[in-house]
């Protein structure tokens, strides 16, 4: 396999553009004054001597380059090579320019396009179409450090099956940074595009400069130096061939525009959960967090176990724990303005073993195979398809909106102990049968129900049929127990929103620190026993303030599913404020299209402490924002260790910002100015903490740099404008209830505030509190849940 930094090439699935410096010979063919067009394989190359431009098309991608020009660099500036004479030959176009006198060649041969020149100072410029579905990306870099994208050990540990492992690589450059975006990326620092409609990666040379046009956001201006060999690689089937995803399907987010917020009963109650636990937490969530985002309340296990721990799903609900039943419970949740979820294992059902033993999977000893302590259904048997339809008709009729599927895989394919000869159809295509089963469920419940799938360590074979994947280990209730969440985000984020949402774990712990002895009096025994099985010695329960900030920052800034699991009424107000400031979820998408790897060891902290755990988590999370609130970088700087550190942030190297410009940094968690600077910023970060800085380029006038409502600095901002003629900054803000909303403004020297005012959408004048500390101005008001128009007039000093 050929390879290079920043991209991957597969001999069968790649198409490469190679820019070579060679001499050009006319070979006796006549020149043309008319446009010339040649085709070679999937390539079409056109050159027009009248406009002195060229274009390139590449199969299903359509236009790859347009308005291409041939240039030379003179005195630091680009000069167009003019006076074109064009000739065509078999698979090539040759160009001679008279000013300067040079030869050029555009030759397509197989999967390579050569743009050749007689001058090492040559540069090619062109416009590259980049619509909303052709996005900037950082691709997998095979010159970087190798890592492994791995599934969990569930099938391996439970059945002796294989691990699902795919090779990946950390980037050679800036491996300590993870890039994500909110809005359309401007392009600085990135040299690759990904076409979502065709699963195709387009990798320009590393020294190419790509810049989205201000006047046409669907075009990127590409400047490509021609120094020796410059390559533009096109790799088809990028996710499936390079990354190892078994299926590719662009996620349709029309029904779920952002990842959901899900409270799950699992991590705080496990199967000991009772009806009153669900209702108590639902009451609290409906009162405290519902105004901040749509919330699902998920019952995760514990509602129907039989005498041997087996499950019946729609039968045998435990009346001692859930006296009112499922339909009453979903109505209770709906009445509080939220949606209801339930956990189950569609692969299994205990209710037909006696009457229909032929409907089950057997092992080679003749025993019924079990999935989650429950007899596993033979999905090659048509009768089970009928049962599944009935099962989900019942669940949907009860009012469930969200389904978490566990142990979700094709059992005959991935369980080596299964006796295939005893299946209804031993020769069936097990993967196709599995996907048809998931499709049957989807068709039964409809597209408006959210499906989360946990593949039990097998490949993600439900891509295109489910809404989220939980492809990681369970969490438990302290800081060390949250590491699987970070591992899940770092290893799976390249899927998020592009193919499927990432569920990083069944609930972050935000409770305050609690000793093991205290936990024994406040939590079900199984919660304490679970932690005991995961770490040695036990370190207690809950997290510090710093750790809580890191948890909510990572979830909010990556756009993954927001998983809650704490005993919510116990949370102090300080932790509730963290949740409110990071909800709702936003349509954040990854720029890094590769896995950072993971180890998924269940008992990691029985063997080592976090300070000595090598995990490849990034130290910088760079969310590039381009929206009504401005174009800026929201940067999370994390200290994974247990001692305070001082970090130096080089904005040119790490963020691809202009080192000659001045920037202002707003510290979100401290609601303060972090500094006005050039080139670099020094930041002190406490143990396990994350500093979140909104870094804006300094304008020549006062500018909005943040707000108190949401970590993104974007959510709640409905308008934001500077009126130069009246020296006025104005905006619209969506408020929540009686919460105080603060808009933070950077006011450079030379300006002073002359007037502030605010008015609600209903026309009512709103009282504004004005504060000033140095160059930071705060406008605070309460809008009673209405949209508030605010404005500040300035005078020049």
CSV table of N, CA, C and O in Angstrom, one decimal, residues 685-786:
chain,number,residue,atom,x,y,z
A,685,UNK,N,-3.3,25.5,34.3
A,685,UNK,CA,-4.4,24.5,34.3
A,685,UNK,C,-4.3,23.6,35.6
A,685,UNK,O,-3.3,23.0,35.8
A,686,UNK,N,-5.3,23.6,36.4
A,686,UNK,CA,-5.3,22.8,37.6
A,686,UNK,C,-5.4,21.3,37.3
A,686,UNK,O,-5.8,21.0,36.2
A,687,UNK,N,-5.1,20.5,38.3
A,687,UNK,CA,-5.2,19.0,38.0
A,687,UNK,C,-6.6,18.6,37.5
A,687,UNK,O,-7.6,19.0,38.1
A,688,UNK,N,-6.6,17.8,36.4
A,688,UNK,CA,-7.8,17.2,35.8
A,688,UNK,C,-8.8,18.3,35.4
A,688,UNK,O,-10.0,18.0,35.1
A,689,UNK,N,-8.3,19.5,35.2
A,689,UNK,CA,-9.2,20.6,34.8
A,689,UNK,C,-9.1,20.9,33.3
A,689,UNK,O,-8.2,20.4,32.7
A,690,UNK,N,-10.1,21.6,32.8
A,690,UNK,CA,-10.0,22.1,31.4
A,690,UNK,C,-10.4,23.6,31.4
A,690,UNK,O,-11.4,24.0,31.8
A,691,UNK,N,-9.4,24.4,30.9
A,691,UNK,CA,-9.7,25.8,30.7
A,691,UNK,C,-10.3,25.9,29.3
A,691,UNK,O,-9.8,25.4,28.3
A,692,UNK,N,-11.4,26.6,29.2
A,692,UNK,CA,-12.1,26.8,27.9
A,692,UNK,C,-12.0,28.3,27.5
A,692,UNK,O,-12.5,29.2,28.2
A,693,UNK,N,-11.3,28.6,26.4
A,693,UNK,CA,-11.0,29.9,26.0
A,693,UNK,C,-11.6,30.2,24.6
A,693,UNK,O,-11.4,29.4,23.7
A,694,UNK,N,-12.4,31.2,24.5
A,694,UNK,CA,-12.9,31.7,23.2
A,694,UNK,C,-11.9,32.7,22.6
A,694,UNK,O,-11.7,33.8,23.2
A,695,UNK,N,-11.2,32.3,21.6
A,695,UNK,CA,-10.1,33.2,21.0
A,695,UNK,C,-10.6,33.9,19.8
A,695,UNK,O,-10.8,33.2,18.7
A,696,UNK,N,-10.7,35.2,19.9
A,696,UNK,CA,-11.2,36.0,18.8
A,696,UNK,C,-10.1,36.9,18.3
A,696,UNK,O,-9.3,37.5,19.0
A,697,UNK,N,-10.1,37.1,17.0
A,697,UNK,CA,-9.2,38.1,16.4
A,697,UNK,C,-9.7,39.5,16.8
A,697,UNK,O,-10.9,39.8,16.7
A,698,UNK,N,-8.8,40.3,17.2
A,698,UNK,CA,-9.1,41.6,17.7
A,698,UNK,C,-9.6,42.5,16.5
A,698,UNK,O,-8.8,42.6,15.5
A,699,UNK,N,-10.8,43.1,16.6
A,699,UNK,CA,-11.2,44.0,15.6
A,699,UNK,C,-10.8,45.4,15.9
A,699,UNK,O,-10.3,45.7,17.0
A,700,UNK,N,-11.2,46.4,15.1
A,700,UNK,CA,-10.8,47.8,15.3
A,700,UNK,C,-11.9,48.5,16.1
A,700,UNK,O,-11.9,49.7,16.2
A,701,UNK,N,-12.8,47.7,16.7
A,701,UNK,CA,-14.0,48.3,17.4
A,701,UNK,C,-14.4,47.3,18.5
A,701,UNK,O,-14.0,46.1,18.5
A,702,UNK,N,-15.3,47.7,19.4
A,702,UNK,CA,-15.8,46.7,20.4
A,702,UNK,C,-16.5,45.5,19.7
A,702,UNK,O,-17.1,45.7,18.6
A,703,UNK,N,-16.4,44.4,20.3
A,703,UNK,CA,-16.9,43.1,19.7
A,703,UNK,C,-17.4,42.2,20.8
A,703,UNK,O,-16.8,42.1,21.9
A,704,UNK,N,-18.4,41.4,20.4
A,704,UNK,CA,-18.9,40.3,21.3
A,704,UNK,C,-17.9,39.2,21.4
A,704,UNK,O,-17.5,38.7,20.3
A,705,UNK,N,-17.5,38.7,22.6
A,705,UNK,CA,-16.6,37.6,22.7
A,705,UNK,C,-17.1,36.5,23.5
A,705,UNK,O,-16.4,35.4,23.6
A,706,UNK,N,-18.3,36.5,24.0
A,706,UNK,CA,-18.8,35.4,24.8
A,706,UNK,C,-20.1,35.8,25.5
A,706,UNK,O,-20.6,36.9,25.5
A,707,UNK,N,-20.7,34.8,26.2
A,707,UNK,CA,-21.9,35.0,27.0
A,707,UNK,C,-21.9,34.0,28.1
A,707,UNK,O,-21.1,33.0,28.1
A,708,UNK,N,-22.8,34.2,29.1
A,708,UNK,CA,-22.8,33.3,30.2
A,708,UNK,C,-23.7,32.1,30.0
A,708,UNK,O,-23.7,31.2,30.7
A,709,UNK,N,-24.5,32.2,28.9
A,709,UNK,CA,-25.6,31.1,28.7
A,709,UNK,C,-25.0,29.8,28.3
A,709,UNK,O,-25.4,28.7,28.8
A,710,UNK,N,-24.0,29.8,27.3
A,710,UNK,CA,-23.6,28.6,26.7
A,710,UNK,C,-22.1,28.6,26.5
A,710,UNK,O,-21.5,29.6,26.0
A,711,UNK,N,-21.4,27.5,26.7
A,711,UNK,CA,-20.0,27.4,26.6
A,711,UNK,C,-19.5,27.7,25.1
A,711,UNK,O,-18.4,28.2,24.9
A,712,UNK,N,-20.4,27.4,24.2
A,712,UNK,CA,-20.0,27.7,22.8
A,712,UNK,C,-19.8,29.1,22.4
A,712,UNK,O,-19.1,29.4,21.4
A,713,UNK,N,-20.4,30.0,23.2
A,713,UNK,CA,-20.4,31.4,22.8
A,713,UNK,C,-21.4,31.7,21.7
A,713,UNK,O,-21.5,32.9,21.3
A,714,UNK,N,-22.0,30.7,21.1
A,714,UNK,CA,-22.8,30.8,20.0
A,714,UNK,C,-24.3,30.6,20.3
A,714,UNK,O,-25.1,31.5,20.0
A,715,UNK,N,-24.6,29.5,21.0
A,715,UNK,CA,-26.0,29.3,21.3
A,715,UNK,C,-26.6,30.4,22.1
A,715,UNK,O,-25.9,30.9,23.0
A,716,UNK,N,-27.8,30.8,21.8
A,716,UNK,CA,-28.5,32.0,22.4
A,716,UNK,C,-28.3,33.3,21.6
A,716,UNK,O,-29.0,34.2,21.8
A,717,UNK,N,-27.2,33.3,20.8
A,717,UNK,CA,-26.9,34.6,20.1
A,717,UNK,C,-27.7,34.5,18.7
A,717,UNK,O,-27.4,33.7,17.9
A,718,UNK,N,-28.7,35.4,18.6
A,718,UNK,CA,-29.6,35.4,17.4
A,718,UNK,C,-29.2,36.4,16.4
A,718,UNK,O,-29.5,36.4,15.3
A,719,UNK,N,-28.5,37.5,16.9
A,719,UNK,CA,-27.9,38.5,16.0
A,719,UNK,C,-26.7,39.1,16.7
A,719,UNK,O,-26.6,39.1,17.9
A,720,UNK,N,-25.8,39.7,15.9
A,720,UNK,CA,-24.6,40.3,16.4
A,720,UNK,C,-24.1,41.2,15.4
A,720,UNK,O,-23.6,40.8,14.3
A,721,UNK,N,-24.1,42.5,15.6
A,721,UNK,CA,-23.7,43.5,14.5
A,721,UNK,C,-23.1,44.7,15.1
A,721,UNK,O,-23.4,45.2,16.2
A,722,UNK,N,-22.1,45.3,14.3
A,722,UNK,CA,-21.5,46.5,14.7
A,722,UNK,C,-21.9,47.6,13.7
A,722,UNK,O,-21.8,47.4,12.5
A,723,UNK,N,-22.4,48.7,14.2
A,723,UNK,CA,-22.8,49.8,13.3
A,723,UNK,C,-21.7,50.9,13.5
A,723,UNK,O,-21.6,51.6,14.4
A,724,UNK,N,-20.8,51.0,12.4
A,724,UNK,CA,-19.7,51.9,12.5
A,724,UNK,C,-20.1,53.3,12.5
A,724,UNK,O,-19.5,54.2,13.1
A,725,UNK,N,-21.2,53.6,11.8
A,725,UNK,CA,-21.6,55.0,11.7
A,725,UNK,C,-22.1,55.6,13.0
A,725,UNK,O,-21.9,56.8,13.3
A,726,UNK,N,-22.7,54.7,13.8
A,726,UNK,CA,-23.3,55.2,15.1
A,726,UNK,C,-22.5,54.7,16.3
A,726,UNK,O,-22.9,54.9,17.4
A,727,UNK,N,-21.4,54.0,16.0
A,727,UNK,CA,-20.5,53.4,17.1
A,727,UNK,C,-21.4,52.6,18.0
A,727,UNK,O,-21.3,52.8,19.2
A,728,UNK,N,-22.1,51.7,17.5
A,728,UNK,CA,-23.0,50.9,18.3
A,728,UNK,C,-22.9,49.4,18.0
A,728,UNK,O,-22.8,49.0,16.9
A,729,UNK,N,-22.8,48.6,19.1
A,729,UNK,CA,-22.8,47.2,19.0
A,729,UNK,C,-24.2,46.7,19.5
A,729,UNK,O,-24.7,47.1,20.6
A,730,UNK,N,-24.8,45.8,18.7
A,730,UNK,CA,-26.2,45.3,19.1
A,730,UNK,C,-26.3,43.8,18.9
A,730,UNK,O,-25.6,43.2,18.0
A,731,UNK,N,-27.2,43.2,19.6
A,731,UNK,CA,-27.4,41.8,19.5
A,731,UNK,C,-28.8,41.4,20.0
A,731,UNK,O,-29.5,42.2,20.6
A,732,UNK,N,-29.1,40.1,19.7
A,732,UNK,CA,-30.3,39.5,20.2
A,732,UNK,C,-29.9,38.3,21.0
A,732,UNK,O,-29.1,37.5,20.5
A,733,UNK,N,-30.5,38.1,22.2
A,733,UNK,CA,-30.2,36.9,23.0
A,733,UNK,C,-31.4,36.2,23.4
A,733,UNK,O,-32.4,36.8,23.8
A,734,UNK,N,-31.4,34.9,23.3
A,734,UNK,CA,-32.4,34.0,23.8
A,734,UNK,C,-32.2,33.7,25.3
A,734,UNK,O,-31.2,33.1,25.6
A,735,UNK,N,-33.0,34.2,26.2
A,735,UNK,CA,-32.8,33.9,27.6
A,735,UNK,C,-33.6,32.7,28.1
A,735,UNK,O,-34.4,32.2,27.3
A,736,UNK,N,-33.3,32.3,29.3
A,736,UNK,CA,-34.0,31.1,29.9
A,736,UNK,C,-34.6,31.5,31.2
A,736,UNK,O,-33.8,31.9,32.1
A,737,UNK,N,-35.9,31.4,31.4
A,737,UNK,CA,-36.5,31.7,32.7
A,737,UNK,C,-36.0,33.0,33.3
A,737,UNK,O,-35.9,34.0,32.6
A,738,UNK,N,-35.8,33.0,34.6
A,738,UNK,CA,-35.3,34.1,35.3
A,738,UNK,C,-33.8,34.2,35.4
A,738,UNK,O,-33.3,35.0,36.2
A,739,UNK,N,-33.1,33.3,34.7
A,739,UNK,CA,-31.7,33.3,34.8
A,739,UNK,C,-31.1,34.6,34.3
A,739,UNK,O,-31.5,35.1,33.3
A,740,UNK,N,-30.1,35.0,34.9
A,740,UNK,CA,-29.3,36.2,34.5
A,740,UNK,C,-28.5,35.9,33.3
A,740,UNK,O,-27.7,34.9,33.3
A,741,UNK,N,-28.6,36.7,32.2
A,741,UNK,CA,-27.9,36.5,31.0
A,741,UNK,C,-26.8,37.6,30.9
A,741,UNK,O,-27.2,38.8,31.1
A,742,UNK,N,-25.6,37.2,30.6
A,742,UNK,CA,-24.5,38.3,30.5
A,742,UNK,C,-23.9,38.1,29.1
A,742,UNK,O,-23.4,37.0,28.7
A,743,UNK,N,-23.9,39.2,28.4
A,743,UNK,CA,-23.2,39.3,27.1
A,743,UNK,C,-21.8,40.0,27.4
A,743,UNK,O,-21.8,41.1,28.0
A,744,UNK,N,-20.7,39.3,27.0
A,744,UNK,CA,-19.4,39.9,27.3
A,744,UNK,C,-18.8,40.5,26.0
A,744,UNK,O,-18.8,39.9,25.0
A,745,UNK,N,-18.3,41.7,26.2
A,745,UNK,CA,-17.9,42.5,25.1
A,745,UNK,C,-16.4,43.0,25.4
A,745,UNK,O,-16.1,43.5,26.5
A,746,UNK,N,-15.6,42.8,24.3
A,746,UNK,CA,-14.2,43.4,24.4
A,746,UNK,C,-14.3,44.8,23.9
A,746,UNK,O,-14.7,45.0,22.7
A,747,UNK,N,-13.8,45.7,24.7
A,747,UNK,CA,-13.8,47.1,24.3
A,747,UNK,C,-12.4,47.6,24.3
A,747,UNK,O,-11.8,47.9,25.3
A,748,UNK,N,-11.8,47.8,23.1
A,748,UNK,CA,-10.4,48.2,23.0
A,748,UNK,C,-10.2,49.6,23.5
A,748,UNK,O,-11.2,50.4,23.6
A,749,UNK,N,-9.0,50.0,23.8
A,749,UNK,CA,-8.7,51.3,24.2
A,749,UNK,C,-9.1,52.3,23.1
A,749,UNK,O,-8.9,52.0,21.9
A,750,UNK,N,-9.5,53.4,23.5
A,750,UNK,CA,-10.0,54.4,22.5
A,750,UNK,C,-11.5,54.5,22.5
A,750,UNK,O,-12.0,55.4,21.8
A,751,UNK,N,-12.2,53.6,23.1
A,751,UNK,CA,-13.7,53.6,23.2
A,751,UNK,C,-14.1,53.6,24.6
A,751,UNK,O,-13.5,53.0,25.5
A,752,UNK,N,-15.3,54.3,24.8
A,752,UNK,CA,-15.9,54.3,26.1
A,752,UNK,C,-17.4,54.1,25.9
A,752,UNK,O,-18.0,54.5,24.9
A,753,UNK,N,-18.1,53.5,26.9
A,753,UNK,CA,-19.5,53.3,26.8
A,753,UNK,C,-20.3,54.6,27.1
A,753,UNK,O,-20.0,55.2,28.1
A,754,UNK,N,-21.2,54.9,26.2
A,754,UNK,CA,-22.0,56.1,26.4
A,754,UNK,C,-23.5,55.7,26.8
A,754,UNK,O,-24.2,56.5,27.5
A,755,UNK,N,-24.0,54.5,26.3
A,755,UNK,CA,-25.4,54.2,26.6
A,755,UNK,C,-25.5,52.7,26.5
A,755,UNK,O,-25.0,52.1,25.6
A,756,UNK,N,-26.3,52.1,27.4
A,756,UNK,CA,-26.7,50.6,27.2
A,756,UNK,C,-28.2,50.5,27.4
A,756,UNK,O,-28.8,51.3,28.2
A,757,UNK,N,-28.8,49.6,26.6
A,757,UNK,CA,-30.2,49.4,26.8
A,757,UNK,C,-30.6,48.0,26.3
A,757,UNK,O,-29.9,47.4,25.5
A,758,UNK,N,-31.7,47.5,26.8
A,758,UNK,CA,-32.2,46.2,26.4
A,758,UNK,C,-33.7,46.2,26.4
A,758,UNK,O,-34.4,46.9,27.2
A,759,UNK,N,-34.3,45.5,25.5
A,759,UNK,CA,-35.8,45.4,25.4
A,759,UNK,C,-36.2,44.0,25.0
A,759,UNK,O,-35.6,43.4,24.1
A,760,UNK,N,-37.2,43.4,25.7
A,760,UNK,CA,-37.6,42.1,25.4
A,760,UNK,C,-38.5,42.1,24.1
A,760,UNK,O,-39.0,43.1,23.6
A,761,UNK,N,-38.7,40.9,23.6
A,761,UNK,CA,-39.5,40.7,22.4
A,761,UNK,C,-40.9,41.2,22.5
A,761,UNK,O,-41.5,41.6,21.5
A,762,UNK,N,-41.4,41.2,23.7
A,762,UNK,CA,-42.8,41.7,24.0
A,762,UNK,C,-42.9,43.2,24.0
A,762,UNK,O,-43.9,43.7,24.2
A,763,UNK,N,-41.7,43.8,23.9
A,763,UNK,CA,-41.7,45.3,23.9
A,763,UNK,C,-41.4,45.9,25.3
A,763,UNK,O,-41.3,47.1,25.4
A,764,UNK,N,-41.2,45.0,26.2
A,764,UNK,CA,-41.0,45.5,27.6
A,764,UNK,C,-39.5,45.9,27.8
A,764,UNK,O,-38.6,45.1,27.4
A,765,UNK,N,-39.2,47.1,28.3
A,765,UNK,CA,-37.9,47.5,28.6
A,765,UNK,C,-37.3,46.6,29.7
A,765,UNK,O,-37.9,46.3,30.7
A,766,UNK,N,-36.1,46.2,29.5
A,766,UNK,CA,-35.4,45.3,30.4
A,766,UNK,C,-34.3,46.0,31.1
A,766,UNK,O,-33.5,46.6,30.5
A,767,UNK,N,-34.3,45.8,32.4
A,767,UNK,CA,-33.2,46.4,33.2
A,767,UNK,C,-31.9,45.7,32.9
A,767,UNK,O,-31.7,44.5,32.9
A,768,UNK,N,-30.9,46.6,32.7
A,768,UNK,CA,-29.5,46.1,32.3
A,768,UNK,C,-28.5,46.5,33.4
A,768,UNK,O,-28.5,47.7,33.8
A,769,UNK,N,-27.8,45.6,33.9
A,769,UNK,CA,-26.6,45.9,34.8
A,769,UNK,C,-25.4,45.9,34.0
A,769,UNK,O,-25.0,44.9,33.3
A,770,UNK,N,-24.6,47.0,34.1
A,770,UNK,CA,-23.4,47.2,33.3
A,770,UNK,C,-22.2,47.1,34.2
A,770,UNK,O,-22.2,47.6,35.3
A,771,UNK,N,-21.2,46.2,33.8
A,771,UNK,CA,-20.0,46.1,34.6
A,771,UNK,C,-18.8,46.3,33.6
A,771,UNK,O,-18.9,46.0,32.4
A,772,UNK,N,-17.7,46.7,34.2
A,772,UNK,CA,-16.5,46.9,33.4
A,772,UNK,C,-15.3,46.6,34.2
A,772,UNK,O,-15.2,47.0,35.4
A,773,UNK,N,-14.4,45.8,33.6
A,773,UNK,CA,-13.1,45.5,34.3
A,773,UNK,C,-12.1,45.5,33.2
A,773,UNK,O,-12.0,44.6,32.4
A,774,UNK,N,-11.3,46.6,33.2
A,774,UNK,CA,-10.3,46.8,32.1
A,774,UNK,C,-11.0,46.9,30.8
A,774,UNK,O,-11.9,47.7,30.6
A,775,UNK,N,-10.6,46.0,29.9
A,775,UNK,CA,-11.2,46.1,28.5
A,775,UNK,C,-12.4,45.1,28.3
A,775,UNK,O,-12.9,45.0,27.2
A,776,UNK,N,-12.9,44.5,29.4
A,776,UNK,CA,-14.0,43.6,29.3
A,776,UNK,C,-15.3,44.3,29.9
A,776,UNK,O,-15.3,44.8,31.0
A,777,UNK,N,-16.3,44.3,29.1
A,777,UNK,CA,-17.6,44.9,29.5
A,777,UNK,C,-18.6,43.7,29.6
A,777,UNK,O,-18.7,42.9,28.7
A,778,UNK,N,-19.4,43.8,30.7
A,778,UNK,CA,-20.5,42.8,30.8
A,778,UNK,C,-21.9,43.5,30.8
A,778,UNK,O,-22.0,44.5,31.6
A,779,UNK,N,-22.8,43.0,30.0
A,779,UNK,CA,-24.2,43.5,30.1
A,779,UNK,C,-25.0,42.3,30.6
A,779,UNK,O,-25.1,41.3,30.0
A,780,UNK,N,-25.6,42.5,31.8
A,780,UNK,CA,-26.4,41.5,32.4
A,780,UNK,C,-27.9,41.9,32.5
A,780,UNK,O,-28.2,43.0,32.9
A,781,UNK,N,-28.7,40.9,32.2
A,781,UNK,CA,-30.2,41.2,32.3
A,781,UNK,C,-30.9,39.8,32.4
A,781,UNK,O,-30.4,38.8,32.1
A,782,UNK,N,-32.2,39.9,32.8
A,782,UNK,CA,-33.0,38.7,32.9
A,782,UNK,C,-34.2,39.0,31.9
A,782,UNK,O,-34.8,40.0,32.0
A,783,UNK,N,-34.4,38.0,31.0
A,783,UNK,CA,-35.4,38.2,30.0
A,783,UNK,C,-36.6,37.4,30.1
A,783,UNK,O,-37.5,37.3,29.2
A,784,UNK,N,-36.8,36.7,31.3
A,784,UNK,CA,-38.0,35.9,31.5
A,784,UNK,C,-38.3,34.9,30.4
A,784,UNK,O,-39.4,34.6,30.1
A,785,UNK,N,-37.2,34.3,29.8
A,785,UNK,CA,-37.4,33.4,28.8
A,785,UNK,C,-37.6,33.9,27.4
A,785,UNK,O,-37.8,33.2,26.4
A,786,UNK,N,-37.7,35.3,27.3
A,786,UNK,CA,-37.9,35.9,26.0
A,786,UNK,C,-36.6,36.2,25.3
A,786,UNK,O,-35.5,36.1,25.8
